[in-house]
Amino acid sequence: MQFYCSKAAAEALETRRKGKVESWLEATPAPEAASPWTWQLHAIKVARHNVFIVMERETRFAMVFWGIKKGDGDTLLKQFYERMVNLLLWINEDVSWLSDVGATAAITQILKRDRYSFTSGIDRSVQTHINDVAWACELAFHTNGCLPNPQDEAANFDMKTNNTLRSIRGGDYFTPFEVFFCSWVREYAGATPAQCDELALRFQQLRREQPMIN
């Protein structure tokens, strides 16, 4: 997984030990990873707590993490993989696309690619949508008096965020969780273009029958 970090994210991933600054960022930019997904990482402060926002560049699929100490990249990565897996399985259950065996195999393919790289740099278009998610975090805090519980409410918060229509540079509107799921079954479960078209139609049908997000 390749993570491009804003200045705020880079600072949130720094820690000081014995007077020396330690950072998770690579000293020199790593080559573009051979992966279908590239992520952009940003950090904000909500009620004096670090909140990390990660968004996939092409699908604009986002996840939000809080309660992580400054410089604790290990916890961030652990929660990143756990949340992503849980969300994909959640969507798969709703859409009834892959069997349990097929979904497990596709998840295993993700986890086999356990290499990661943090480097500086942002895409302004992605950052604009990250700023939208940051605003939603602020709103959730001011509405509820606290951030969503990481164990019980975080996945639901992410799903609501990813059920927001997005458009990239004036293109057609799309729903992030749908296109991210489609990219997963294409890249990690071997779905053909025709099957991806069929999956898109199934999402449309589900939206007509019942809202996937309450």
PDB file of C-alpha atoms in Angstrom:
ATOM      1  CA  MET A   1       0.000   0.000   0.000  1.00  0.00           C
ATOM      2  CA  GLN A   2       1.301   3.432  -0.908  1.00  0.00           C
ATOM      3  CA  PHE A   3       0.315   6.376   1.288  1.00  0.00           C
ATOM      4  CA  TYR A   4       0.903   9.965   0.188  1.00  0.00           C
ATOM      5  CA  CYS A   5       0.895  12.230   3.221  1.00  0.00           C
ATOM      6  CA  SER A   6      -0.107  15.838   3.676  1.00  0.00           C
ATOM      7  CA  LYS A   7       2.104  18.016   5.851  1.00  0.00           C
ATOM      8  CA  ALA A   8      -0.338  17.585   8.732  1.00  0.00           C
ATOM      9  CA  ALA A   9      -0.288  13.786   8.352  1.00  0.00           C
ATOM     10  CA  ALA A  10       3.507  13.752   8.218  1.00  0.00           C
ATOM     11  CA  GLU A  11       3.659  15.729  11.456  1.00  0.00           C
ATOM     12  CA  ALA A  12       1.108  13.430  13.106  1.00  0.00           C
ATOM     13  CA  LEU A  13       3.297  10.452  12.201  1.00  0.00           C
ATOM     14  CA  GLU A  14       6.362  11.991  13.860  1.00  0.00           C
ATOM     15  CA  THR A  15       7.534  11.336  17.376  1.00  0.00           C
ATOM     16  CA  ARG A  16      10.526  12.563  19.357  1.00  0.00           C
ATOM     17  CA  ARG A  17      12.792  10.180  21.221  1.00  0.00           C
ATOM     18  CA  LYS A  18      15.919  11.205  23.083  1.00  0.00           C
ATOM     19  CA  GLY A  19      15.786  14.556  21.343  1.00  0.00           C
ATOM     20  CA  LYS A  20      15.591  13.057  17.859  1.00  0.00           C
ATOM     21  CA  VAL A  21      12.608  13.201  15.525  1.00  0.00           C
ATOM     22  CA  GLU A  22      11.492   9.823  14.197  1.00  0.00           C
ATOM     23  CA  SER A  23       9.151   9.652  11.220  1.00  0.00           C
ATOM     24  CA  TRP A  24       7.322   7.002   9.242  1.00  0.00           C
ATOM     25  CA  LEU A  25       7.933   8.841   5.991  1.00  0.00           C
ATOM     26  CA  GLU A  26      10.507   7.512   3.558  1.00  0.00           C
ATOM     27  CA  ALA A  27      13.589   9.703   3.237  1.00  0.00           C
ATOM     28  CA  THR A  28      13.194   9.609  -0.538  1.00  0.00           C
ATOM     29  CA  PRO A  29       9.946   9.026  -2.450  1.00  0.00           C
ATOM     30  CA  ALA A  30       9.351   5.363  -3.184  1.00  0.00           C
ATOM     31  CA  PRO A  31       8.509   4.197  -6.718  1.00  0.00           C
ATOM     32  CA  GLU A  32       4.802   3.985  -7.454  1.00  0.00           C
ATOM     33  CA  ALA A  33       3.614   0.708  -5.952  1.00  0.00           C
ATOM     34  CA  ALA A  34       2.314  -2.075  -8.187  1.00  0.00           C
ATOM     35  CA  SER A  35      -1.099  -1.969  -6.564  1.00  0.00           C
ATOM     36  CA  PRO A  36      -4.598  -1.085  -7.782  1.00  0.00           C
ATOM     37  CA  TRP A  37      -4.974   1.332  -4.860  1.00  0.00           C
ATOM     38  CA  THR A  38      -3.024   4.427  -3.891  1.00  0.00           C
ATOM     39  CA  TRP A  39      -3.980   6.263  -0.724  1.00  0.00           C
ATOM     40  CA  GLN A  40      -3.776   9.844   0.463  1.00  0.00           C
ATOM     41  CA  LEU A  41      -3.418  10.455   4.196  1.00  0.00           C
ATOM     42  CA  HIS A  42      -4.352  13.602   6.073  1.00  0.00           C
ATOM     43  CA  ALA A  43      -4.655  14.472   9.762  1.00  0.00           C
ATOM     44  CA  ILE A  44      -6.780  16.980  11.603  1.00  0.00           C
ATOM     45  CA  LYS A  45      -7.353  17.858  15.244  1.00  0.00           C
ATOM     46  CA  VAL A  46     -10.797  17.381  16.759  1.00  0.00           C
ATOM     47  CA  ALA A  47     -11.136  18.195  20.456  1.00  0.00           C
ATOM     48  CA  ARG A  48      -7.322  18.117  20.649  1.00  0.00           C
ATOM     49  CA  HIS A  49      -7.220  14.529  19.375  1.00  0.00           C
ATOM     50  CA  ASN A  50      -5.510  13.367  16.186  1.00  0.00           C
ATOM     51  CA  VAL A  51      -7.930  12.201  13.512  1.00  0.00           C
ATOM     52  CA  PHE A  52      -6.419  10.455  10.492  1.00  0.00           C
ATOM     53  CA  ILE A  53      -8.337  10.476   7.216  1.00  0.00           C
ATOM     54  CA  VAL A  54      -7.230   8.140   4.441  1.00  0.00           C
ATOM     55  CA  MET A  55      -8.748   8.217   0.949  1.00  0.00           C
ATOM     56  CA  GLU A  56      -8.081   6.062  -2.110  1.00  0.00           C
ATOM     57  CA  ARG A  57      -7.069   8.210  -5.046  1.00  0.00           C
ATOM     58  CA  GLU A  58      -9.229   6.786  -7.860  1.00  0.00           C
ATOM     59  CA  THR A  59     -12.344   5.593  -6.036  1.00  0.00           C
ATOM     60  CA  ARG A  60     -12.370   8.274  -3.287  1.00  0.00           C
ATOM     61  CA  PHE A  61     -13.138   5.548  -0.756  1.00  0.00           C
ATOM     62  CA  ALA A  62     -12.354   6.968   2.680  1.00  0.00           C
ATOM     63  CA  MET A  63     -11.767   5.724   6.209  1.00  0.00           C
ATOM     64  CA  VAL A  64     -11.390   7.752   9.379  1.00  0.00           C
ATOM     65  CA  PHE A  65      -9.332   6.776  12.434  1.00  0.00           C
ATOM     66  CA  TRP A  66      -9.140   8.443  15.829  1.00  0.00           C
ATOM     67  CA  GLY A  67      -7.716   7.596  19.227  1.00  0.00           C
ATOM     68  CA  ILE A  68      -4.281   6.949  17.709  1.00  0.00           C
ATOM     69  CA  LYS A  69      -1.305   8.490  19.456  1.00  0.00           C
ATOM     70  CA  LYS A  70       1.056  10.795  17.621  1.00  0.00           C
ATOM     71  CA  GLY A  71       3.700   8.819  15.751  1.00  0.00           C
ATOM     72  CA  ASP A  72       1.935   5.464  16.209  1.00  0.00           C
ATOM     73  CA  GLY A  73       2.045   4.217  12.631  1.00  0.00           C
ATOM     74  CA  ASP A  74       1.758   0.594  13.763  1.00  0.00           C
ATOM     75  CA  THR A  75      -1.698   1.140  15.226  1.00  0.00           C
ATOM     76  CA  LEU A  76      -2.762   3.179  12.214  1.00  0.00           C
ATOM     77  CA  LEU A  77      -1.775   0.381   9.816  1.00  0.00           C
ATOM     78  CA  LYS A  78      -3.414  -2.284  11.975  1.00  0.00           C
ATOM     79  CA  GLN A  79      -6.697  -0.379  12.107  1.00  0.00           C
ATOM     80  CA  PHE A  80      -6.462   0.478   8.401  1.00  0.00           C
ATOM     81  CA  TYR A  81      -6.324  -3.173   7.320  1.00  0.00           C
ATOM     82  CA  GLU A  82      -8.948  -4.304   9.832  1.00  0.00           C
ATOM     83  CA  ARG A  83     -11.403  -1.574   8.843  1.00  0.00           C
ATOM     84  CA  MET A  84     -10.913  -2.077   5.119  1.00  0.00           C
ATOM     85  CA  VAL A  85     -11.484  -5.832   5.402  1.00  0.00           C
ATOM     86  CA  ASN A  86     -14.582  -5.378   7.577  1.00  0.00           C
ATOM     87  CA  LEU A  87     -16.099  -2.819   5.202  1.00  0.00           C
ATOM     88  CA  LEU A  88     -15.503  -4.965   2.129  1.00  0.00           C
ATOM     89  CA  LEU A  89     -17.089  -7.969   3.817  1.00  0.00           C
ATOM     90  CA  TRP A  90     -19.985  -5.801   4.978  1.00  0.00           C
ATOM     91  CA  ILE A  91     -20.646  -4.564   1.448  1.00  0.00           C
ATOM     92  CA  ASN A  92     -20.305  -8.092   0.066  1.00  0.00           C
ATOM     93  CA  GLU A  93     -22.915  -9.320   2.515  1.00  0.00           C
ATOM     94  CA  ASP A  94     -25.334  -6.613   1.383  1.00  0.00           C
ATOM     95  CA  VAL A  95     -24.805  -7.196  -2.324  1.00  0.00           C
ATOM     96  CA  SER A  96     -24.452 -11.016  -2.067  1.00  0.00           C
ATOM     97  CA  TRP A  97     -21.752 -11.110  -4.717  1.00  0.00           C
ATOM     98  CA  LEU A  98     -18.925 -13.385  -3.542  1.00  0.00           C
ATOM     99  CA  SER A  99     -19.410 -16.581  -1.597  1.00  0.00           C
ATOM    100  CA  ASP A 100     -17.830 -16.788   1.854  1.00  0.00           C
ATOM    101  CA  VAL A 101     -14.992 -18.824   0.365  1.00  0.00           C
ATOM    102  CA  GLY A 102     -14.522 -16.386  -2.518  1.00  0.00           C
ATOM    103  CA  ALA A 103     -14.574 -13.344  -0.231  1.00  0.00           C
ATOM    104  CA  THR A 104     -12.023 -14.917   2.119  1.00  0.00           C
ATOM    105  CA  ALA A 105      -9.742 -15.719  -0.818  1.00  0.00           C
ATOM    106  CA  ALA A 106     -10.008 -12.148  -2.150  1.00  0.00           C
ATOM    107  CA  ILE A 107      -9.232 -10.704   1.281  1.00  0.00           C
ATOM    108  CA  THR A 108      -6.227 -13.016   1.554  1.00  0.00           C
ATOM    109  CA  GLN A 109      -4.897 -11.600  -1.719  1.00  0.00           C
ATOM    110  CA  ILE A 110      -4.975  -8.104  -0.206  1.00  0.00           C
ATOM    111  CA  LEU A 111      -3.184  -9.186   2.954  1.00  0.00           C
ATOM    112  CA  LYS A 112      -0.460 -10.908   0.955  1.00  0.00           C
ATOM    113  CA  ARG A 113       0.556  -7.447  -0.253  1.00  0.00           C
ATOM    114  CA  ASP A 114       1.676  -6.388   3.189  1.00  0.00           C
ATOM    115  CA  ARG A 115       4.364  -3.945   2.041  1.00  0.00           C
ATOM    116  CA  TYR A 116       3.650  -0.278   2.568  1.00  0.00           C
ATOM    117  CA  SER A 117       5.281   3.083   2.006  1.00  0.00           C
ATOM    118  CA  PHE A 118       4.605   6.533   3.454  1.00  0.00           C
ATOM    119  CA  THR A 119       5.841   9.484   1.429  1.00  0.00           C
ATOM    120  CA  SER A 120       5.036  13.186   1.235  1.00  0.00           C
ATOM    121  CA  GLY A 121       2.816  14.694  -1.441  1.00  0.00           C
ATOM    122  CA  ILE A 122      -0.853  15.330  -2.106  1.00  0.00           C
ATOM    123  CA  ASP A 123      -3.292  15.388  -4.992  1.00  0.00           C
ATOM    124  CA  ARG A 124      -5.348  18.579  -4.626  1.00  0.00           C
ATOM    125  CA  SER A 125      -8.466  16.976  -6.094  1.00  0.00           C
ATOM    126  CA  VAL A 126      -8.318  14.167  -3.532  1.00  0.00           C
ATOM    127  CA  GLN A 127      -7.585  16.656  -0.766  1.00  0.00           C
ATOM    128  CA  THR A 128     -10.776  18.559  -1.606  1.00  0.00           C
ATOM    129  CA  HIS A 129     -12.830  15.440  -0.915  1.00  0.00           C
ATOM    130  CA  ILE A 130     -10.781  14.680   2.197  1.00  0.00           C
ATOM    131  CA  ASN A 131     -11.704  18.153   3.430  1.00  0.00           C
ATOM    132  CA  ASP A 132     -15.374  17.195   2.994  1.00  0.00           C
ATOM    133  CA  VAL A 133     -14.801  14.151   5.218  1.00  0.00           C
ATOM    134  CA  ALA A 134     -12.980  16.330   7.750  1.00  0.00           C
ATOM    135  CA  TRP A 135     -16.013  18.604   7.892  1.00  0.00           C
ATOM    136  CA  ALA A 136     -18.227  15.549   8.526  1.00  0.00           C
ATOM    137  CA  CYS A 137     -15.952  14.571  11.422  1.00  0.00           C
ATOM    138  CA  GLU A 138     -16.264  18.042  12.920  1.00  0.00           C
ATOM    139  CA  LEU A 139     -20.037  17.952  12.479  1.00  0.00           C
ATOM    140  CA  ALA A 140     -20.298  14.521  14.118  1.00  0.00           C
ATOM    141  CA  PHE A 141     -18.337  15.765  17.097  1.00  0.00           C
ATOM    142  CA  HIS A 142     -20.336  18.954  17.564  1.00  0.00           C
ATOM    143  CA  THR A 143     -23.630  17.110  17.064  1.00  0.00           C
ATOM    144  CA  ASN A 144     -22.946  14.188  19.398  1.00  0.00           C
ATOM    145  CA  GLY A 145     -20.440  15.758  21.775  1.00  0.00           C
ATOM    146  CA  CYS A 146     -17.882  13.091  20.921  1.00  0.00           C
ATOM    147  CA  LEU A 147     -16.382  11.227  17.993  1.00  0.00           C
ATOM    148  CA  PRO A 148     -17.987   7.896  17.015  1.00  0.00           C
ATOM    149  CA  ASN A 149     -16.843   4.936  19.077  1.00  0.00           C
ATOM    150  CA  PRO A 150     -13.949   3.281  17.169  1.00  0.00           C
ATOM    151  CA  GLN A 151     -15.204  -0.259  17.810  1.00  0.00           C
ATOM    152  CA  ASP A 152     -18.976   0.084  17.430  1.00  0.00           C
ATOM    153  CA  GLU A 153     -19.627   3.097  15.204  1.00  0.00           C
ATOM    154  CA  ALA A 154     -16.558   3.720  13.044  1.00  0.00           C
ATOM    155  CA  ALA A 155     -17.505   1.391  10.187  1.00  0.00           C
ATOM    156  CA  ASN A 156     -21.001   2.866   9.988  1.00  0.00           C
ATOM    157  CA  PHE A 157     -19.524   6.376   9.929  1.00  0.00           C
ATOM    158  CA  ASP A 158     -17.240   5.362   7.044  1.00  0.00           C
ATOM    159  CA  MET A 159     -20.080   3.773   5.108  1.00  0.00           C
ATOM    160  CA  LYS A 160     -22.168   6.933   5.360  1.00  0.00           C
ATOM    161  CA  THR A 161     -19.176   8.936   4.154  1.00  0.00           C
ATOM    162  CA  ASN A 162     -18.647   6.557   1.250  1.00  0.00           C
ATOM    163  CA  ASN A 163     -22.290   6.701   0.272  1.00  0.00           C
ATOM    164  CA  THR A 164     -21.814  10.351  -0.720  1.00  0.00           C
ATOM    165  CA  LEU A 165     -21.832  11.049  -4.455  1.00  0.00           C
ATOM    166  CA  ARG A 166     -18.443  12.201  -5.763  1.00  0.00           C
ATOM    167  CA  SER A 167     -17.189  13.560  -9.062  1.00  0.00           C
ATOM    168  CA  ILE A 168     -13.564  13.849 -10.171  1.00  0.00           C
ATOM    169  CA  ARG A 169     -12.657  16.966 -12.123  1.00  0.00           C
ATOM    170  CA  GLY A 170     -16.134  17.446 -13.554  1.00  0.00           C
ATOM    171  CA  GLY A 171     -16.666  13.801 -14.551  1.00  0.00           C
ATOM    172  CA  ASP A 172     -19.684  11.601 -13.924  1.00  0.00           C
ATOM    173  CA  TYR A 173     -20.900  11.195 -10.360  1.00  0.00           C
ATOM    174  CA  PHE A 174     -20.251   7.904  -8.585  1.00  0.00           C
ATOM    175  CA  THR A 175     -20.602   6.345  -5.152  1.00  0.00           C
ATOM    176  CA  PRO A 176     -17.203   5.580  -3.557  1.00  0.00           C
ATOM    177  CA  PHE A 177     -18.119   2.368  -1.764  1.00  0.00           C
ATOM    178  CA  GLU A 178     -19.552   0.887  -4.964  1.00  0.00           C
ATOM    179  CA  VAL A 179     -16.566   1.642  -7.190  1.00  0.00           C
ATOM    180  CA  PHE A 180     -14.115   0.580  -4.471  1.00  0.00           C
ATOM    181  CA  PHE A 181     -15.903  -2.739  -4.057  1.00  0.00           C
ATOM    182  CA  CYS A 182     -15.924  -3.210  -7.835  1.00  0.00           C
ATOM    183  CA  SER A 183     -12.179  -2.565  -7.966  1.00  0.00           C
ATOM    184  CA  TRP A 184     -11.668  -5.161  -5.219  1.00  0.00           C
ATOM    185  CA  VAL A 185     -13.538  -7.947  -7.003  1.00  0.00           C
ATOM    186  CA  ARG A 186     -11.848  -7.034 -10.283  1.00  0.00           C
ATOM    187  CA  GLU A 187      -8.278  -6.907  -8.969  1.00  0.00           C
ATOM    188  CA  TYR A 188      -8.417  -9.534  -6.232  1.00  0.00           C
ATOM    189  CA  ALA A 189     -11.243 -11.888  -7.242  1.00  0.00           C
ATOM    190  CA  GLY A 190     -10.726 -11.894 -11.018  1.00  0.00           C
ATOM    191  CA  ALA A 191     -14.054 -10.333 -12.009  1.00  0.00           C
ATOM    192  CA  THR A 192     -14.380  -9.707 -15.756  1.00  0.00           C
ATOM    193  CA  PRO A 193     -15.544  -6.363 -17.227  1.00  0.00           C
ATOM    194  CA  ALA A 194     -18.936  -7.953 -17.937  1.00  0.00           C
ATOM    195  CA  GLN A 195     -19.221  -9.124 -14.341  1.00  0.00           C
ATOM    196  CA  CYS A 196     -18.311  -5.631 -13.092  1.00  0.00           C
ATOM    197  CA  ASP A 197     -21.107  -4.204 -15.271  1.00  0.00           C
ATOM    198  CA  GLU A 198     -23.489  -6.767 -13.778  1.00  0.00           C
ATOM    199  CA  LEU A 199     -22.348  -5.792 -10.283  1.00  0.00           C
ATOM    200  CA  ALA A 200     -23.020  -2.121 -11.015  1.00  0.00           C
ATOM    201  CA  LEU A 201     -26.555  -3.042 -12.069  1.00  0.00           C
ATOM    202  CA  ARG A 202     -27.017  -4.982  -8.852  1.00  0.00           C
ATOM    203  CA  PHE A 203     -26.036  -1.930  -6.819  1.00  0.00           C
ATOM    204  CA  GLN A 204     -28.581   0.106  -8.755  1.00  0.00           C
ATOM    205  CA  GLN A 205     -31.273  -2.461  -8.033  1.00  0.00           C
ATOM    206  CA  LEU A 206     -30.453  -2.484  -4.327  1.00  0.00           C
ATOM    207  CA  ARG A 207     -30.686   1.305  -4.186  1.00  0.00           C
ATOM    208  CA  ARG A 208     -34.168   1.112  -5.707  1.00  0.00           C
ATOM    209  CA  GLU A 209     -35.335  -1.655  -3.363  1.00  0.00           C
ATOM    210  CA  GLN A 210     -33.951  -0.262  -0.122  1.00  0.00           C
ATOM    211  CA  PRO A 211     -31.306   2.218   1.025  1.00  0.00           C
ATOM    212  CA  MET A 212     -28.069   0.448   1.914  1.00  0.00           C
ATOM    213  CA  ILE A 213     -27.211   3.151   4.428  1.00  0.00           C
ATOM    214  CA  ASN A 214     -29.750   4.368   6.977  1.00  0.00           C
TER     215      ASN A 214
END
